[in-house]
Amino acid sequence: NLQTQLGHYHFANVFMNASGVHCMTTQELDEVAASGAGTLVTKTGTLEARAGNPEPRFAPLQLGTINSMGLPNQGIDYYLDYAIAFQAKHPEQPIFLSVAGMKPEDFPVLAQKIEDSAFTGLTEFNLSCPNVPGKPQIAYDFDTTRNILQAIFAIFTKPAGVKLPPYFDLAQFDEVAAILNDFPLQFINSINSLGNGLFIDPATDTVLIKPKGGFGGIGGQYAKPIALANVRAFRQRLRPEIAIIGTGGVTTGRDAYELILCGASLVSVGSILATEGIGVFDRLSQELTAEMAAKGKNTIADFQGQLKTL
Ligand code: DHB
């Protein structure tokens, strides 16, 4: 039994896509919805549609992926329309809408649009896109993060969360959690890709992707220990009502089990979905079910957050 919940929303299983992967078009979104995933999230939508960065902008690596997409997307209206149509067809299947501003002032505008719409699902405000040239990741600037959350929640009354980048210092977890705890968040999603890594082709001494001279967000197995630490560190610091979507390096059912041990309520997959395809959800569900059986766990609640320490 892989059922899970987040606030009053119930999901048939813990797995979903990570925003950006297999969710740009209505066709891709429909494919995730029809797969073994428990729910789905749209590509991060901005106020206006964007073409994104020049190609090549994504490459598979031995243990994950590198990308510098640059927020290509069809615009918020496209994804909002999709989400509203989806919920009319599937009233029992809540989904996530991901949005981001190109500047801080865009966030309340996006929030107002969603607030005024018929959307009844969950909204993920993405504070951690690493790839737009000249635009730092918002969530590494704690004052701007607080200001944006203040502007959003001055308007927004629907269930909302934030997508966060990885942090690497315990003092940062203290500081970020103290900010997040001041707002009526339903969830956080941790982590986004490891920002601005660099991969070099040994045959040609050349970078793999074109934008930003080859720098890009790293996902996949490279990210897993960082993701586990971030989910664990936030679970130890956030109010218990703020749920965590665990993201980062999930390749097997065991990886998902470990994120849940650290406190995740849902588990999203990016790199492995991009490289393996939509069948990954059934495989992960089977592997997680087998891992739970081997450990004598019947439900997610039987082990969620129950990491043992020495
Ligand atoms: C992009 C990459 C991300 O990791 C993200 O969270 C949002 C956008 C991108 O480059 O499109």
PDB file of C-alpha atoms and ligand atoms in Angstrom:
ATOM      1  CA  ASN A   1       0.000   0.000   0.000  1.00  0.00           C
ATOM      2  CA  LEU A   2       1.821   3.092  -1.291  1.00  0.00           C
ATOM      3  CA  GLN A   3      -0.969   5.570  -0.515  1.00  0.00           C
ATOM      4  CA  THR A   4       0.022   8.906   0.907  1.00  0.00           C
ATOM      5  CA  GLN A   5      -1.459  12.265   1.789  1.00  0.00           C
ATOM      6  CA  LEU A   6      -0.459  15.881   1.909  1.00  0.00           C
ATOM      7  CA  GLY A   7      -2.783  18.091   3.929  1.00  0.00           C
ATOM      8  CA  HIS A   8      -6.267  16.861   3.041  1.00  0.00           C
ATOM      9  CA  TYR A   9      -5.153  15.671  -0.420  1.00  0.00           C
ATOM     10  CA  HIS A  10      -4.882  11.906  -0.955  1.00  0.00           C
ATOM     11  CA  PHE A  11      -2.715  10.150  -3.533  1.00  0.00           C
ATOM     12  CA  ALA A  12      -2.822   6.529  -4.731  1.00  0.00           C
ATOM     13  CA  ASN A  13       0.974   6.275  -4.474  1.00  0.00           C
ATOM     14  CA  VAL A  14       3.960   8.415  -3.538  1.00  0.00           C
ATOM     15  CA  PHE A  15       5.478   8.877  -7.001  1.00  0.00           C
ATOM     16  CA  MET A  16       5.256  11.882  -9.317  1.00  0.00           C
ATOM     17  CA  ASN A  17       7.358  13.549 -12.005  1.00  0.00           C
ATOM     18  CA  ALA A  18       9.720  16.344 -11.017  1.00  0.00           C
ATOM     19  CA  SER A  19       8.749  19.613 -12.635  1.00  0.00           C
ATOM     20  CA  GLY A  20      10.500  20.100 -15.946  1.00  0.00           C
ATOM     21  CA  VAL A  21      10.519  16.444 -16.914  1.00  0.00           C
ATOM     22  CA  HIS A  22       7.789  15.060 -19.187  1.00  0.00           C
ATOM     23  CA  CYS A  23       5.372  17.895 -18.451  1.00  0.00           C
ATOM     24  CA  MET A  24       5.849  20.639 -21.074  1.00  0.00           C
ATOM     25  CA  THR A  25       2.795  19.844 -23.228  1.00  0.00           C
ATOM     26  CA  THR A  26      -0.715  18.556 -22.613  1.00  0.00           C
ATOM     27  CA  GLN A  27       0.325  15.325 -24.344  1.00  0.00           C
ATOM     28  CA  GLU A  28       3.256  14.753 -21.974  1.00  0.00           C
ATOM     29  CA  LEU A  29       1.106  15.671 -18.971  1.00  0.00           C
ATOM     30  CA  ASP A  30      -1.591  13.229 -20.101  1.00  0.00           C
ATOM     31  CA  GLU A  31       1.082  10.522 -20.419  1.00  0.00           C
ATOM     32  CA  VAL A  32       2.219  11.015 -16.821  1.00  0.00           C
ATOM     33  CA  ALA A  33      -1.422  11.038 -15.689  1.00  0.00           C
ATOM     34  CA  ALA A  34      -2.030   7.718 -17.481  1.00  0.00           C
ATOM     35  CA  SER A  35       1.187   6.157 -16.092  1.00  0.00           C
ATOM     36  CA  GLY A  36       1.771   4.523 -12.736  1.00  0.00           C
ATOM     37  CA  ALA A  37       2.484   7.902 -11.121  1.00  0.00           C
ATOM     38  CA  GLY A  38       0.425   8.903  -8.086  1.00  0.00           C
ATOM     39  CA  THR A  39       0.169  12.496  -9.269  1.00  0.00           C
ATOM     40  CA  LEU A  40       1.909  14.984 -11.549  1.00  0.00           C
ATOM     41  CA  VAL A  41       3.253  18.516 -11.740  1.00  0.00           C
ATOM     42  CA  THR A  42       3.301  20.845 -14.725  1.00  0.00           C
ATOM     43  CA  LYS A  43       6.444  22.412 -16.202  1.00  0.00           C
ATOM     44  CA  THR A  44       7.186  25.620 -14.341  1.00  0.00           C
ATOM     45  CA  GLY A  45       5.045  28.270 -16.014  1.00  0.00           C
ATOM     46  CA  THR A  46       6.047  31.932 -16.242  1.00  0.00           C
ATOM     47  CA  LEU A  47       3.734  34.884 -16.985  1.00  0.00           C
ATOM     48  CA  GLU A  48       4.735  34.751 -20.654  1.00  0.00           C
ATOM     49  CA  ALA A  49       5.670  31.697 -22.723  1.00  0.00           C
ATOM     50  CA  ARG A  50       9.446  31.206 -23.142  1.00  0.00           C
ATOM     51  CA  ALA A  51      11.622  29.430 -25.720  1.00  0.00           C
ATOM     52  CA  GLY A  52      14.363  28.747 -23.152  1.00  0.00           C
ATOM     53  CA  ASN A  53      18.100  28.455 -23.751  1.00  0.00           C
ATOM     54  CA  PRO A  54      19.843  27.371 -26.992  1.00  0.00           C
ATOM     55  CA  GLU A  55      20.360  23.636 -27.605  1.00  0.00           C
ATOM     56  CA  PRO A  56      21.965  21.328 -26.758  1.00  0.00           C
ATOM     57  CA  ARG A  57      20.703  22.107 -23.235  1.00  0.00           C
ATOM     58  CA  PHE A  58      20.263  18.634 -21.711  1.00  0.00           C
ATOM     59  CA  ALA A  59      22.618  15.647 -21.620  1.00  0.00           C
ATOM     60  CA  PRO A  60      22.485  12.254 -19.933  1.00  0.00           C
ATOM     61  CA  LEU A  61      25.554  11.394 -17.809  1.00  0.00           C
ATOM     62  CA  GLN A  62      26.802   8.103 -16.403  1.00  0.00           C
ATOM     63  CA  LEU A  63      25.103   8.705 -13.049  1.00  0.00           C
ATOM     64  CA  GLY A  64      22.470  11.314 -13.849  1.00  0.00           C
ATOM     65  CA  THR A  65      21.869  14.303 -16.076  1.00  0.00           C
ATOM     66  CA  ILE A  66      22.979  17.889 -16.697  1.00  0.00           C
ATOM     67  CA  ASN A  67      20.569  20.540 -17.961  1.00  0.00           C
ATOM     68  CA  SER A  68      20.347  24.216 -18.627  1.00  0.00           C
ATOM     69  CA  MET A  69      16.854  24.454 -20.078  1.00  0.00           C
ATOM     70  CA  GLY A  70      16.267  28.111 -19.167  1.00  0.00           C
ATOM     71  CA  LEU A  71      12.589  27.747 -18.288  1.00  0.00           C
ATOM     72  CA  PRO A  72      11.156  26.925 -21.698  1.00  0.00           C
ATOM     73  CA  ASN A  73       7.398  26.768 -21.148  1.00  0.00           C
ATOM     74  CA  GLN A  74       4.035  27.544 -22.705  1.00  0.00           C
ATOM     75  CA  GLY A  75       3.112  30.204 -20.141  1.00  0.00           C
ATOM     76  CA  ILE A  76       1.016  30.070 -16.984  1.00  0.00           C
ATOM     77  CA  ASP A  77      -2.350  30.283 -18.784  1.00  0.00           C
ATOM     78  CA  TYR A  78      -1.660  27.065 -20.724  1.00  0.00           C
ATOM     79  CA  TYR A  79      -0.866  25.061 -17.580  1.00  0.00           C
ATOM     80  CA  LEU A  80      -3.656  26.637 -15.546  1.00  0.00           C
ATOM     81  CA  ASP A  81      -6.151  25.736 -18.294  1.00  0.00           C
ATOM     82  CA  TYR A  82      -4.780  22.186 -18.374  1.00  0.00           C
ATOM     83  CA  ALA A  83      -4.997  21.789 -14.600  1.00  0.00           C
ATOM     84  CA  ILE A  84      -8.582  23.084 -14.446  1.00  0.00           C
ATOM     85  CA  ALA A  85      -9.668  20.790 -17.296  1.00  0.00           C
ATOM     86  CA  PHE A  86      -7.847  17.878 -15.636  1.00  0.00           C
ATOM     87  CA  GLN A  87      -9.551  18.319 -12.283  1.00  0.00           C
ATOM     88  CA  ALA A  88     -12.976  18.457 -13.990  1.00  0.00           C
ATOM     89  CA  LYS A  89     -12.233  15.062 -15.587  1.00  0.00           C
ATOM     90  CA  HIS A  90     -10.505  13.531 -12.518  1.00  0.00           C
ATOM     91  CA  PRO A  91     -11.999  15.088  -9.383  1.00  0.00           C
ATOM     92  CA  GLU A  92     -10.303  12.488  -7.173  1.00  0.00           C
ATOM     93  CA  GLN A  93      -6.765  13.153  -8.506  1.00  0.00           C
ATOM     94  CA  PRO A  94      -5.241  16.397  -7.197  1.00  0.00           C
ATOM     95  CA  ILE A  95      -2.326  17.717  -9.239  1.00  0.00           C
ATOM     96  CA  PHE A  96       0.383  20.329  -8.842  1.00  0.00           C
ATOM     97  CA  LEU A  97       0.847  23.536 -10.803  1.00  0.00           C
ATOM     98  CA  SER A  98       4.447  24.844 -10.852  1.00  0.00           C
ATOM     99  CA  VAL A  99       5.072  28.546 -11.448  1.00  0.00           C
ATOM    100  CA  ALA A 100       7.960  30.994 -11.259  1.00  0.00           C
ATOM    101  CA  GLY A 101       8.522  34.697 -11.735  1.00  0.00           C
ATOM    102  CA  MET A 102      11.254  36.040 -13.978  1.00  0.00           C
ATOM    103  CA  LYS A 103      11.492  38.812 -11.374  1.00  0.00           C
ATOM    104  CA  PRO A 104      10.238  38.980  -7.768  1.00  0.00           C
ATOM    105  CA  GLU A 105       7.245  41.194  -8.702  1.00  0.00           C
ATOM    106  CA  ASP A 106       5.904  38.448 -10.990  1.00  0.00           C
ATOM    107  CA  PHE A 107       5.167  36.126  -8.060  1.00  0.00           C
ATOM    108  CA  PRO A 108       2.152  38.014  -6.643  1.00  0.00           C
ATOM    109  CA  VAL A 109       0.808  38.429 -10.189  1.00  0.00           C
ATOM    110  CA  LEU A 110       1.017  34.669 -10.724  1.00  0.00           C
ATOM    111  CA  ALA A 111      -0.500  34.065  -7.293  1.00  0.00           C
ATOM    112  CA  GLN A 112      -3.427  36.385  -8.079  1.00  0.00           C
ATOM    113  CA  LYS A 113      -4.120  34.615 -11.381  1.00  0.00           C
ATOM    114  CA  ILE A 114      -4.252  31.215  -9.669  1.00  0.00           C
ATOM    115  CA  GLU A 115      -6.213  32.579  -6.716  1.00  0.00           C
ATOM    116  CA  ASP A 116      -8.851  34.014  -9.080  1.00  0.00           C
ATOM    117  CA  SER A 117      -9.083  30.802 -11.120  1.00  0.00           C
ATOM    118  CA  ALA A 118     -11.106  27.617 -10.591  1.00  0.00           C
ATOM    119  CA  PHE A 119      -7.935  25.635  -9.761  1.00  0.00           C
ATOM    120  CA  THR A 120      -8.378  23.548  -6.602  1.00  0.00           C
ATOM    121  CA  GLY A 121      -5.064  21.649  -6.577  1.00  0.00           C
ATOM    122  CA  LEU A 122      -1.670  22.527  -5.121  1.00  0.00           C
ATOM    123  CA  THR A 123       0.628  25.277  -6.360  1.00  0.00           C
ATOM    124  CA  GLU A 124       4.409  24.947  -6.281  1.00  0.00           C
ATOM    125  CA  PHE A 125       6.227  28.285  -6.383  1.00  0.00           C
ATOM    126  CA  ASN A 126       9.636  27.503  -7.879  1.00  0.00           C
ATOM    127  CA  LEU A 127      12.293  29.546  -6.053  1.00  0.00           C
ATOM    128  CA  SER A 128      15.206  27.573  -7.449  1.00  0.00           C
ATOM    129  CA  CYS A 129      15.689  27.605 -11.206  1.00  0.00           C
ATOM    130  CA  PRO A 130      19.489  27.586 -11.647  1.00  0.00           C
ATOM    131  CA  ASN A 131      19.643  28.136 -15.378  1.00  0.00           C
ATOM    132  CA  VAL A 132      18.444  31.543 -16.509  1.00  0.00           C
ATOM    133  CA  PRO A 133      21.516  33.653 -17.405  1.00  0.00           C
ATOM    134  CA  GLY A 134      21.790  36.694 -15.129  1.00  0.00           C
ATOM    135  CA  LYS A 135      19.076  35.467 -12.698  1.00  0.00           C
ATOM    136  CA  PRO A 136      20.406  34.073  -9.408  1.00  0.00           C
ATOM    137  CA  GLN A 137      18.450  31.342  -7.656  1.00  0.00           C
ATOM    138  CA  ILE A 138      15.978  33.211  -5.468  1.00  0.00           C
ATOM    139  CA  ALA A 139      16.104  30.795  -2.561  1.00  0.00           C
ATOM    140  CA  TYR A 140      19.830  31.454  -2.007  1.00  0.00           C
ATOM    141  CA  ASP A 141      18.848  35.052  -1.172  1.00  0.00           C
ATOM    142  CA  PHE A 142      17.007  34.787   2.130  1.00  0.00           C
ATOM    143  CA  ASP A 143      15.702  38.385   2.236  1.00  0.00           C
ATOM    144  CA  THR A 144      14.194  38.090  -1.247  1.00  0.00           C
ATOM    145  CA  THR A 145      12.735  34.700  -0.335  1.00  0.00           C
ATOM    146  CA  ARG A 146      10.948  36.181   2.673  1.00  0.00           C
ATOM    147  CA  ASN A 147       9.730  39.175   0.655  1.00  0.00           C
ATOM    148  CA  ILE A 148       8.337  36.976  -2.112  1.00  0.00           C
ATOM    149  CA  LEU A 149       6.552  34.720   0.389  1.00  0.00           C
ATOM    150  CA  GLN A 150       5.065  37.792   2.063  1.00  0.00           C
ATOM    151  CA  ALA A 151       3.814  39.080  -1.295  1.00  0.00           C
ATOM    152  CA  ILE A 152       2.373  35.677  -2.247  1.00  0.00           C
ATOM    153  CA  PHE A 153       0.571  35.033   1.021  1.00  0.00           C
ATOM    154  CA  ALA A 154      -0.857  38.549   1.155  1.00  0.00           C
ATOM    155  CA  ILE A 155      -3.014  37.297  -1.741  1.00  0.00           C
ATOM    156  CA  PHE A 156      -2.997  33.542  -1.816  1.00  0.00           C
ATOM    157  CA  THR A 157      -5.346  31.316   0.195  1.00  0.00           C
ATOM    158  CA  LYS A 158      -5.024  28.054  -1.773  1.00  0.00           C
ATOM    159  CA  PRO A 159      -2.654  25.217  -0.822  1.00  0.00           C
ATOM    160  CA  ALA A 160       0.881  26.222  -1.731  1.00  0.00           C
ATOM    161  CA  GLY A 161       4.475  25.131  -1.435  1.00  0.00           C
ATOM    162  CA  VAL A 162       7.952  26.113  -2.574  1.00  0.00           C
ATOM    163  CA  LYS A 163      10.583  24.278  -4.613  1.00  0.00           C
ATOM    164  CA  LEU A 164      13.968  24.751  -2.979  1.00  0.00           C
ATOM    165  CA  PRO A 165      17.554  24.368  -4.108  1.00  0.00           C
ATOM    166  CA  PRO A 166      19.986  22.199  -2.159  1.00  0.00           C
ATOM    167  CA  TYR A 167      21.609  23.737   0.918  1.00  0.00           C
ATOM    168  CA  PHE A 168      24.920  22.556   2.304  1.00  0.00           C
ATOM    169  CA  ASP A 169      25.332  24.121   5.711  1.00  0.00           C
ATOM    170  CA  LEU A 170      23.319  23.439   8.852  1.00  0.00           C
ATOM    171  CA  ALA A 171      23.139  27.181   9.582  1.00  0.00           C
ATOM    172  CA  GLN A 172      21.390  27.643   6.220  1.00  0.00           C
ATOM    173  CA  PHE A 173      18.794  25.028   7.141  1.00  0.00           C
ATOM    174  CA  ASP A 174      18.137  26.898  10.401  1.00  0.00           C
ATOM    175  CA  GLU A 175      17.741  30.202   8.604  1.00  0.00           C
ATOM    176  CA  VAL A 176      15.574  28.947   5.722  1.00  0.00           C
ATOM    177  CA  ALA A 177      13.329  26.842   7.974  1.00  0.00           C
ATOM    178  CA  ALA A 178      12.746  29.842  10.245  1.00  0.00           C
ATOM    179  CA  ILE A 179      11.520  31.822   7.221  1.00  0.00           C
ATOM    180  CA  LEU A 180       9.334  28.990   5.885  1.00  0.00           C
ATOM    181  CA  ASN A 181       7.779  28.367   9.304  1.00  0.00           C
ATOM    182  CA  ASP A 182       6.414  31.942   9.283  1.00  0.00           C
ATOM    183  CA  PHE A 183       4.117  31.219   6.318  1.00  0.00           C
ATOM    184  CA  PRO A 184       1.060  28.975   5.828  1.00  0.00           C
ATOM    185  CA  LEU A 185       2.869  26.558   3.512  1.00  0.00           C
ATOM    186  CA  GLN A 186       1.354  23.126   2.842  1.00  0.00           C
ATOM    187  CA  PHE A 187       4.619  21.698   1.564  1.00  0.00           C
ATOM    188  CA  ILE A 188       8.158  22.218   0.392  1.00  0.00           C
ATOM    189  CA  ASN A 189       9.777  20.341  -2.475  1.00  0.00           C
ATOM    190  CA  SER A 190      13.441  19.584  -1.798  1.00  0.00           C
ATOM    191  CA  ILE A 191      15.725  19.485  -3.734  1.00  0.00           C
ATOM    192  CA  ASN A 192      16.052  21.061  -7.127  1.00  0.00           C
ATOM    193  CA  SER A 193      19.105  20.163  -9.203  1.00  0.00           C
ATOM    194  CA  LEU A 194      22.627  20.788  -7.928  1.00  0.00           C
ATOM    195  CA  GLY A 195      23.120  24.159  -9.589  1.00  0.00           C
ATOM    196  CA  ASN A 196      25.884  24.933 -12.033  1.00  0.00           C
ATOM    197  CA  GLY A 197      27.913  21.776 -12.306  1.00  0.00           C
ATOM    198  CA  LEU A 198      30.186  21.165 -15.260  1.00  0.00           C
ATOM    199  CA  PHE A 199      30.733  17.983 -17.244  1.00  0.00           C
ATOM    200  CA  ILE A 200      33.487  17.505 -19.833  1.00  0.00           C
ATOM    201  CA  ASP A 201      33.561  15.009 -22.708  1.00  0.00           C
ATOM    202  CA  PRO A 202      36.958  13.267 -22.351  1.00  0.00           C
ATOM    203  CA  ALA A 203      37.142  12.462 -26.065  1.00  0.00           C
ATOM    204  CA  THR A 204      36.892  16.089 -27.181  1.00  0.00           C
ATOM    205  CA  ASP A 205      37.732  18.162 -24.056  1.00  0.00           C
ATOM    206  CA  THR A 206      34.426  19.942 -24.639  1.00  0.00           C
ATOM    207  CA  VAL A 207      31.483  20.757 -22.422  1.00  0.00           C
ATOM    208  CA  LEU A 208      28.221  18.884 -23.092  1.00  0.00           C
ATOM    209  CA  ILE A 209      25.678  21.685 -23.201  1.00  0.00           C
ATOM    210  CA  LYS A 210      25.684  25.078 -24.909  1.00  0.00           C
ATOM    211  CA  PRO A 211      24.148  27.594 -22.465  1.00  0.00           C
ATOM    212  CA  LYS A 212      26.386  29.426 -19.982  1.00  0.00           C
ATOM    213  CA  GLY A 213      29.546  27.843 -21.369  1.00  0.00           C
ATOM    214  CA  GLY A 214      28.497  24.371 -20.240  1.00  0.00           C
ATOM    215  CA  PHE A 215      27.372  25.018 -16.658  1.00  0.00           C
ATOM    216  CA  GLY A 216      24.125  23.256 -15.755  1.00  0.00           C
ATOM    217  CA  GLY A 217      21.974  21.726 -13.045  1.00  0.00           C
ATOM    218  CA  ILE A 218      23.045  18.217 -12.059  1.00  0.00           C
ATOM    219  CA  GLY A 219      20.465  15.572 -11.222  1.00  0.00           C
ATOM    220  CA  GLY A 220      20.338  11.826 -10.728  1.00  0.00           C
ATOM    221  CA  GLN A 221      22.525   9.643  -8.547  1.00  0.00           C
ATOM    222  CA  TYR A 222      25.023  12.491  -8.005  1.00  0.00           C
ATOM    223  CA  ALA A 223      22.272  14.312  -6.084  1.00  0.00           C
ATOM    224  CA  LYS A 224      20.944  11.567  -3.821  1.00  0.00           C
ATOM    225  CA  PRO A 225      23.019  12.098  -0.618  1.00  0.00           C
ATOM    226  CA  ILE A 226      22.354  15.836  -0.835  1.00  0.00           C
ATOM    227  CA  ALA A 227      18.626  15.220  -1.288  1.00  0.00           C
ATOM    228  CA  LEU A 228      18.486  12.861   1.693  1.00  0.00           C
ATOM    229  CA  ALA A 229      20.283  15.412   3.866  1.00  0.00           C
ATOM    230  CA  ASN A 230      18.020  18.271   2.777  1.00  0.00           C
ATOM    231  CA  VAL A 231      14.798  16.328   3.372  1.00  0.00           C
ATOM    232  CA  ARG A 232      16.062  15.135   6.741  1.00  0.00           C
ATOM    233  CA  ALA A 233      17.320  18.569   7.820  1.00  0.00           C
ATOM    234  CA  PHE A 234      14.063  20.289   6.867  1.00  0.00           C
ATOM    235  CA  ARG A 235      11.932  17.570   8.481  1.00  0.00           C
ATOM    236  CA  GLN A 236      13.816  18.231  11.733  1.00  0.00           C
ATOM    237  CA  ARG A 237      13.179  21.987  11.502  1.00  0.00           C
ATOM    238  CA  LEU A 238       9.821  22.637   9.801  1.00  0.00           C
ATOM    239  CA  ARG A 239       6.462  22.750  11.553  1.00  0.00           C
ATOM    240  CA  PRO A 240       4.950  19.238  11.255  1.00  0.00           C
ATOM    241  CA  GLU A 241       2.043  20.582   9.164  1.00  0.00           C
ATOM    242  CA  ILE A 242       4.480  21.457   6.345  1.00  0.00           C
ATOM    243  CA  ALA A 243       4.858  18.271   4.288  1.00  0.00           C
ATOM    244  CA  ILE A 244       7.945  17.488   2.203  1.00  0.00           C
ATOM    245  CA  ILE A 245       8.091  16.297  -1.382  1.00  0.00           C
ATOM    246  CA  GLY A 246      11.429  14.518  -1.653  1.00  0.00           C
ATOM    247  CA  THR A 247      13.268  14.959  -4.933  1.00  0.00           C
ATOM    248  CA  GLY A 248      16.796  14.082  -5.947  1.00  0.00           C
ATOM    249  CA  GLY A 249      18.541  11.035  -7.298  1.00  0.00           C
ATOM    250  CA  VAL A 250      15.756   8.501  -7.002  1.00  0.00           C
ATOM    251  CA  THR A 251      16.684   5.648  -9.322  1.00  0.00           C
ATOM    252  CA  THR A 252      15.352   2.642  -7.388  1.00  0.00           C
ATOM    253  CA  GLY A 253      12.566   1.832  -4.967  1.00  0.00           C
ATOM    254  CA  ARG A 254      15.177   1.736  -2.227  1.00  0.00           C
ATOM    255  CA  ASP A 255      16.084   5.368  -2.970  1.00  0.00           C
ATOM    256  CA  ALA A 256      12.429   6.352  -2.531  1.00  0.00           C
ATOM    257  CA  TYR A 257      12.264   4.355   0.717  1.00  0.00           C
ATOM    258  CA  GLU A 258      15.241   6.324   2.047  1.00  0.00           C
ATOM    259  CA  LEU A 259      13.707   9.723   1.172  1.00  0.00           C
ATOM    260  CA  ILE A 260      10.548   8.650   3.017  1.00  0.00           C
ATOM    261  CA  LEU A 261      12.656   7.511   5.994  1.00  0.00           C
ATOM    262  CA  CYS A 262      14.025  11.071   6.026  1.00  0.00           C
ATOM    263  CA  GLY A 263      10.474  12.419   6.119  1.00  0.00           C
ATOM    264  CA  ALA A 264       9.169  12.747   2.560  1.00  0.00           C
ATOM    265  CA  SER A 265       5.420  12.347   1.911  1.00  0.00           C
ATOM    266  CA  LEU A 266       5.733  12.226  -1.871  1.00  0.00           C
ATOM    267  CA  VAL A 267       8.733  11.374  -4.044  1.00  0.00           C
ATOM    268  CA  SER A 268       9.381  12.979  -7.395  1.00  0.00           C
ATOM    269  CA  VAL A 269      11.645  11.748 -10.164  1.00  0.00           C
ATOM    270  CA  GLY A 270      13.442  13.832 -12.759  1.00  0.00           C
ATOM    271  CA  SER A 271      16.600  12.373 -14.269  1.00  0.00           C
ATOM    272  CA  ILE A 272      15.450   8.751 -14.218  1.00  0.00           C
ATOM    273  CA  LEU A 273      12.124   9.709 -15.810  1.00  0.00           C
ATOM    274  CA  ALA A 274      13.990  11.620 -18.518  1.00  0.00           C
ATOM    275  CA  THR A 275      16.303   8.702 -19.304  1.00  0.00           C
ATOM    276  CA  GLU A 276      14.088   5.648 -18.660  1.00  0.00           C
ATOM    277  CA  GLY A 277      10.705   6.973 -19.721  1.00  0.00           C
ATOM    278  CA  ILE A 278       7.217   6.758 -18.338  1.00  0.00           C
ATOM    279  CA  GLY A 279       7.473   3.060 -17.421  1.00  0.00           C
ATOM    280  CA  VAL A 280       9.720   4.064 -14.527  1.00  0.00           C
ATOM    281  CA  PHE A 281       6.701   4.686 -12.287  1.00  0.00           C
ATOM    282  CA  ASP A 282       5.529   1.059 -12.368  1.00  0.00           C
ATOM    283  CA  ARG A 283       9.072  -0.199 -11.743  1.00  0.00           C
ATOM    284  CA  LEU A 284       9.588   2.142  -8.785  1.00  0.00           C
ATOM    285  CA  SER A 285       6.224   1.167  -7.270  1.00  0.00           C
ATOM    286  CA  GLN A 286       7.103  -2.517  -7.548  1.00  0.00           C
ATOM    287  CA  GLU A 287      10.548  -1.971  -6.035  1.00  0.00           C
ATOM    288  CA  LEU A 288       9.262   0.170  -3.186  1.00  0.00           C
ATOM    289  CA  THR A 289       6.530  -2.387  -2.445  1.00  0.00           C
ATOM    290  CA  ALA A 290       9.180  -5.133  -2.342  1.00  0.00           C
ATOM    291  CA  GLU A 291      11.460  -3.081  -0.087  1.00  0.00           C
ATOM    292  CA  MET A 292       8.592  -2.385   2.305  1.00  0.00           C
ATOM    293  CA  ALA A 293       7.651  -6.063   2.385  1.00  0.00           C
ATOM    294  CA  ALA A 294      11.263  -7.028   3.140  1.00  0.00           C
ATOM    295  CA  LYS A 295      11.292  -4.554   6.037  1.00  0.00           C
ATOM    296  CA  GLY A 296       7.851  -5.589   7.322  1.00  0.00           C
ATOM    297  CA  LYS A 297       6.227  -2.222   6.545  1.00  0.00           C
ATOM    298  CA  ASN A 298       2.612  -2.209   5.352  1.00  0.00           C
ATOM    299  CA  THR A 299       2.078   1.510   4.861  1.00  0.00           C
ATOM    300  CA  ILE A 300       4.133   4.640   4.209  1.00  0.00           C
ATOM    301  CA  ALA A 301       3.281   5.872   7.712  1.00  0.00           C
ATOM    302  CA  ASP A 302       4.964   2.750   9.135  1.00  0.00           C
ATOM    303  CA  PHE A 303       8.404   4.133   8.302  1.00  0.00           C
ATOM    304  CA  GLN A 304       8.014   7.770   7.236  1.00  0.00           C
ATOM    305  CA  GLY A 305      10.485   9.950   9.136  1.00  0.00           C
ATOM    306  CA  GLN A 306      11.755   6.993  11.149  1.00  0.00           C
ATOM    307  CA  LEU A 307      15.417   7.167  10.174  1.00  0.00           C
ATOM    308  CA  LYS A 308      17.608   5.654  12.887  1.00  0.00           C
ATOM    309  CA  THR A 309      20.717   7.386  14.167  1.00  0.00           C
ATOM    310  CA  LEU A 310      23.655   6.069  16.164  1.00  0.00           C
TER     311      LEU A 310
HETATM  312  C1  DHB B   1      14.800  24.791 -15.074  1.00  0.00           C
HETATM  313  C2  DHB B   1      15.602  23.979 -14.362  1.00  0.00           C
HETATM  314  C3  DHB B   1      15.255  23.671 -13.085  1.00  0.00           C
HETATM  315  O1  DHB B   1      16.000  22.855 -12.317  1.00  0.00           O
HETATM  316  C4  DHB B   1      14.102  24.227 -12.552  1.00  0.00           C
HETATM  317  O2  DHB B   1      13.702  23.975 -11.331  1.00  0.00           O
HETATM  318  C5  DHB B   1      13.333  25.038 -13.269  1.00  0.00           C
HETATM  319  C6  DHB B   1      13.681  25.318 -14.542  1.00  0.00           C
HETATM  320  C7  DHB B   1      15.092  25.178 -16.435  1.00  0.00           C
HETATM  321  O3  DHB B   1      16.248  25.452 -16.734  1.00  0.00           O
HETATM  322  O4  DHB B   1      14.136  25.276 -17.222  1.00  0.00           O
END
